[in-house]
């Protein structure tokens, strides 16, 4: 069993990690004002950086914190339903449910939780749009991200969509959310 974070990891949370650990690799785009608001999702980090963050957080929480698997991410996004988008089967509705290309509100990552009408039945924010979220691959599987982003169109925000990425590269539209393993 696991608990999943209600929102993607933010710049503020990532900065706490940087300050606490002395981790020297600052995310790409941290010097660009379009990406530096404390409540925006952190982007410009590699999979290795994300693992360093989850390892640090595991020590603080005294339990395993990690990236979700693709199946865990999809289960959380659907919130127990059989839906195309986290909020249901209707599309993003002219920018009121998610941050995507052409939403009329943002042309960069938005502060997490900026679209409360897009929260799912479990009150998880930004499961679609804003930033792609890296998921833990199965052995021998390519690295995938889920959820679509501010750079994608509204039809790309479906829960079933996935994007293969290079885990060693950084992207302006890829962030991450964490899960915490729950002891039975």
mmCIF file of C-alpha atoms in Angstrom:
data_model
loop_
_atom_site.group_PDB
_atom_site.id
_atom_site.type_symbol
_atom_site.label_atom_id
_atom_site.label_comp_id
_atom_site.label_asym_id
_atom_site.label_seq_id
_atom_site.Cartn_x
_atom_site.Cartn_y
_atom_site.Cartn_z
ATOM 1 C CA UNK A 1 0.000 0.000 0.000
ATOM 2 C CA UNK A 2 1.073 3.572 -0.584
ATOM 3 C CA UNK A 3 0.066 7.176 -0.166
ATOM 4 C CA UNK A 4 0.610 9.534 -3.072
ATOM 5 C CA UNK A 5 1.365 13.232 -2.704
ATOM 6 C CA UNK A 6 -1.601 15.486 -3.414
ATOM 7 C CA UNK A 7 0.586 17.644 -5.682
ATOM 8 C CA UNK A 8 3.835 17.484 -7.645
ATOM 9 C CA UNK A 9 7.056 18.426 -5.834
ATOM 10 C CA UNK A 10 7.448 22.217 -5.898
ATOM 11 C CA UNK A 11 10.454 24.489 -6.268
ATOM 12 C CA UNK A 12 10.127 25.396 -2.590
ATOM 13 C CA UNK A 13 10.219 21.753 -1.494
ATOM 14 C CA UNK A 14 13.149 21.049 -3.789
ATOM 15 C CA UNK A 15 15.051 24.076 -2.459
ATOM 16 C CA UNK A 16 14.642 22.722 1.087
ATOM 17 C CA UNK A 17 16.286 19.509 -0.145
ATOM 18 C CA UNK A 18 19.113 21.462 -1.806
ATOM 19 C CA UNK A 19 19.745 23.516 1.332
ATOM 20 C CA UNK A 20 19.531 20.553 3.703
ATOM 21 C CA UNK A 21 21.797 18.239 1.741
ATOM 22 C CA UNK A 22 24.182 20.515 -0.105
ATOM 23 C CA UNK A 23 23.234 18.668 -3.289
ATOM 24 C CA UNK A 24 25.154 20.639 -5.855
ATOM 25 C CA UNK A 25 23.177 20.062 -9.032
ATOM 26 C CA UNK A 26 20.697 22.937 -9.184
ATOM 27 C CA UNK A 27 17.793 22.282 -11.570
ATOM 28 C CA UNK A 28 18.011 23.704 -15.058
ATOM 29 C CA UNK A 29 15.714 26.705 -15.558
ATOM 30 C CA UNK A 30 16.138 27.871 -11.926
ATOM 31 C CA UNK A 31 17.592 31.105 -13.282
ATOM 32 C CA UNK A 32 14.600 31.678 -15.589
ATOM 33 C CA UNK A 33 11.791 33.685 -13.921
ATOM 34 C CA UNK A 34 9.157 31.647 -15.795
ATOM 35 C CA UNK A 35 10.138 28.614 -13.700
ATOM 36 C CA UNK A 36 11.186 29.918 -10.276
ATOM 37 C CA UNK A 37 8.008 30.620 -8.297
ATOM 38 C CA UNK A 38 8.129 28.681 -5.024
ATOM 39 C CA UNK A 39 4.785 26.975 -5.683
ATOM 40 C CA UNK A 40 5.487 25.944 -9.275
ATOM 41 C CA UNK A 41 6.431 22.298 -9.831
ATOM 42 C CA UNK A 42 10.173 21.790 -9.992
ATOM 43 C CA UNK A 43 11.379 21.041 -13.528
ATOM 44 C CA UNK A 44 14.800 20.707 -15.095
ATOM 45 C CA UNK A 45 15.809 17.720 -12.973
ATOM 46 C CA UNK A 46 16.998 14.307 -14.098
ATOM 47 C CA UNK A 47 15.754 10.978 -12.801
ATOM 48 C CA UNK A 48 18.961 10.788 -10.737
ATOM 49 C CA UNK A 49 18.078 14.134 -9.112
ATOM 50 C CA UNK A 50 14.573 12.907 -8.335
ATOM 51 C CA UNK A 51 15.972 9.744 -6.740
ATOM 52 C CA UNK A 52 18.348 11.854 -4.619
ATOM 53 C CA UNK A 53 15.319 13.858 -3.427
ATOM 54 C CA UNK A 54 13.270 10.749 -2.591
ATOM 55 C CA UNK A 55 16.217 9.154 -0.787
ATOM 56 C CA UNK A 56 16.639 12.289 1.341
ATOM 57 C CA UNK A 57 12.902 12.462 2.050
ATOM 58 C CA UNK A 58 12.847 8.756 2.976
ATOM 59 C CA UNK A 59 15.384 9.481 5.698
ATOM 60 C CA UNK A 60 13.307 12.329 7.102
ATOM 61 C CA UNK A 61 10.020 10.430 6.923
ATOM 62 C CA UNK A 62 11.597 7.196 8.209
ATOM 63 C CA UNK A 63 9.811 5.202 5.529
ATOM 64 C CA UNK A 64 10.331 4.581 1.842
ATOM 65 C CA UNK A 65 9.507 7.549 -0.375
ATOM 66 C CA UNK A 66 9.870 6.964 -4.101
ATOM 67 C CA UNK A 67 8.487 7.668 -7.544
ATOM 68 C CA UNK A 68 5.165 5.964 -8.263
ATOM 69 C CA UNK A 69 5.007 3.124 -10.739
ATOM 70 C CA UNK A 70 2.938 3.772 -13.842
ATOM 71 C CA UNK A 71 0.159 1.546 -12.457
ATOM 72 C CA UNK A 72 0.179 3.372 -9.108
ATOM 73 C CA UNK A 73 0.109 6.745 -10.858
ATOM 74 C CA UNK A 74 -2.841 5.701 -13.071
ATOM 75 C CA UNK A 75 -4.778 4.240 -10.116
ATOM 76 C CA UNK A 76 -4.315 7.511 -8.227
ATOM 77 C CA UNK A 77 -5.236 9.630 -11.264
ATOM 78 C CA UNK A 78 -8.466 7.664 -11.781
ATOM 79 C CA UNK A 79 -9.331 7.867 -8.059
ATOM 80 C CA UNK A 80 -11.148 4.564 -8.200
ATOM 81 C CA UNK A 81 -13.146 5.454 -11.310
ATOM 82 C CA UNK A 82 -13.060 4.428 -14.949
ATOM 83 C CA UNK A 83 -12.417 7.866 -16.434
ATOM 84 C CA UNK A 84 -10.415 9.421 -19.262
ATOM 85 C CA UNK A 85 -9.251 12.453 -17.263
ATOM 86 C CA UNK A 86 -8.702 12.779 -13.505
ATOM 87 C CA UNK A 87 -11.902 14.851 -13.106
ATOM 88 C CA UNK A 88 -14.063 12.596 -15.326
ATOM 89 C CA UNK A 89 -14.702 12.023 -19.002
ATOM 90 C CA UNK A 90 -15.169 15.621 -20.154
ATOM 91 C CA UNK A 91 -12.190 17.442 -21.655
ATOM 92 C CA UNK A 92 -10.309 20.248 -19.863
ATOM 93 C CA UNK A 93 -13.122 22.744 -20.650
ATOM 94 C CA UNK A 94 -11.447 25.886 -21.910
ATOM 95 C CA UNK A 95 -8.713 26.043 -19.310
ATOM 96 C CA UNK A 96 -10.745 25.598 -16.141
ATOM 97 C CA UNK A 97 -9.442 22.122 -15.223
ATOM 98 C CA UNK A 98 -5.783 22.009 -16.244
ATOM 99 C CA UNK A 99 -2.761 23.895 -17.503
ATOM 100 C CA UNK A 100 -2.219 22.953 -21.158
ATOM 101 C CA UNK A 101 -1.132 24.710 -24.351
ATOM 102 C CA UNK A 102 -3.761 27.261 -25.281
ATOM 103 C CA UNK A 103 -5.570 27.317 -21.921
ATOM 104 C CA UNK A 104 -5.636 31.114 -21.941
ATOM 105 C CA UNK A 105 -4.115 31.482 -18.464
ATOM 106 C CA UNK A 106 -0.491 30.280 -18.471
ATOM 107 C CA UNK A 107 2.276 29.738 -21.014
ATOM 108 C CA UNK A 108 4.609 28.124 -18.466
ATOM 109 C CA UNK A 109 4.176 25.839 -15.456
ATOM 110 C CA UNK A 110 1.448 27.162 -13.191
ATOM 111 C CA UNK A 111 1.545 27.177 -9.390
ATOM 112 C CA UNK A 112 0.392 23.734 -8.254
ATOM 113 C CA UNK A 113 -3.308 23.583 -7.464
ATOM 114 C CA UNK A 114 -4.182 26.519 -9.756
ATOM 115 C CA UNK A 115 -7.032 24.492 -11.273
ATOM 116 C CA UNK A 116 -9.182 23.231 -8.370
ATOM 117 C CA UNK A 117 -11.897 22.083 -10.789
ATOM 118 C CA UNK A 118 -9.329 19.656 -12.186
ATOM 119 C CA UNK A 119 -8.731 17.868 -8.884
ATOM 120 C CA UNK A 120 -9.900 14.281 -8.930
ATOM 121 C CA UNK A 121 -12.264 12.532 -6.495
ATOM 122 C CA UNK A 122 -9.348 11.961 -4.103
ATOM 123 C CA UNK A 123 -8.462 15.686 -4.246
ATOM 124 C CA UNK A 124 -5.194 15.119 -6.102
ATOM 125 C CA UNK A 125 -4.200 18.246 -8.037
ATOM 126 C CA UNK A 126 -2.428 18.525 -11.381
ATOM 127 C CA UNK A 127 -2.680 14.861 -12.332
ATOM 128 C CA UNK A 128 -3.316 16.157 -15.859
ATOM 129 C CA UNK A 129 -1.495 19.122 -17.347
ATOM 130 C CA UNK A 130 1.038 21.478 -15.801
ATOM 131 C CA UNK A 131 4.018 19.070 -15.958
ATOM 132 C CA UNK A 132 4.552 15.510 -17.086
ATOM 133 C CA UNK A 133 5.320 13.381 -14.030
ATOM 134 C CA UNK A 134 8.087 10.818 -14.093
ATOM 135 C CA UNK A 135 7.069 7.297 -13.059
ATOM 136 C CA UNK A 136 9.250 4.406 -11.956
ATOM 137 C CA UNK A 137 9.757 2.012 -14.879
ATOM 138 C CA UNK A 138 9.448 -1.734 -14.630
ATOM 139 C CA UNK A 139 12.660 -3.681 -15.271
ATOM 140 C CA UNK A 140 13.667 -3.556 -18.948
ATOM 141 C CA UNK A 141 11.058 -0.843 -19.614
ATOM 142 C CA UNK A 142 11.752 2.604 -21.051
ATOM 143 C CA UNK A 143 11.485 5.649 -18.775
ATOM 144 C CA UNK A 144 7.973 7.113 -18.983
ATOM 145 C CA UNK A 145 6.197 10.222 -17.783
ATOM 146 C CA UNK A 146 2.443 10.600 -17.301
ATOM 147 C CA UNK A 147 -0.141 13.369 -17.220
ATOM 148 C CA UNK A 148 0.639 15.755 -20.064
ATOM 149 C CA UNK A 149 1.934 19.267 -19.571
ATOM 150 C CA UNK A 150 1.544 22.968 -20.208
ATOM 151 C CA UNK A 151 3.242 22.386 -23.583
ATOM 152 C CA UNK A 152 0.668 19.828 -24.795
ATOM 153 C CA UNK A 153 -2.818 20.228 -26.220
ATOM 154 C CA UNK A 154 -5.965 19.333 -24.257
ATOM 155 C CA UNK A 155 -6.339 15.873 -25.823
ATOM 156 C CA UNK A 156 -2.862 14.928 -24.577
ATOM 157 C CA UNK A 157 -4.009 15.118 -20.949
ATOM 158 C CA UNK A 158 -5.770 11.749 -20.903
ATOM 159 C CA UNK A 159 -4.738 9.446 -18.067
ATOM 160 C CA UNK A 160 -3.779 6.736 -20.563
ATOM 161 C CA UNK A 161 -1.248 8.959 -22.353
ATOM 162 C CA UNK A 162 2.416 8.437 -21.697
ATOM 163 C CA UNK A 163 5.632 9.941 -22.956
ATOM 164 C CA UNK A 164 8.975 8.206 -23.249
ATOM 165 C CA UNK A 165 11.813 10.391 -22.020
ATOM 166 C CA UNK A 166 15.554 10.173 -21.585
ATOM 167 C CA UNK A 167 16.092 9.871 -17.804
ATOM 168 C CA UNK A 168 19.476 11.613 -18.045
ATOM 169 C CA UNK A 169 18.064 14.739 -19.716
ATOM 170 C CA UNK A 170 16.194 17.638 -18.180
ATOM 171 C CA UNK A 171 12.963 19.066 -19.518
ATOM 172 C CA UNK A 172 11.031 22.304 -18.987
ATOM 173 C CA UNK A 173 7.794 20.331 -18.736
ATOM 174 C CA UNK A 174 8.724 17.247 -16.675
ATOM 175 C CA UNK A 175 8.536 17.120 -12.897
ATOM 176 C CA UNK A 176 7.589 14.462 -10.376
ATOM 177 C CA UNK A 177 5.259 13.448 -7.578
ATOM 178 C CA UNK A 178 6.193 11.063 -4.792
ATOM 179 C CA UNK A 179 4.600 8.110 -3.069
ATOM 180 C CA UNK A 180 5.225 6.969 0.462
ATOM 181 C CA UNK A 181 5.013 3.299 1.273
ATOM 182 C CA UNK A 182 2.605 2.658 4.127
ATOM 183 C CA UNK A 183 3.420 0.003 6.678
ATOM 184 C CA UNK A 184 0.614 -2.479 7.195
#
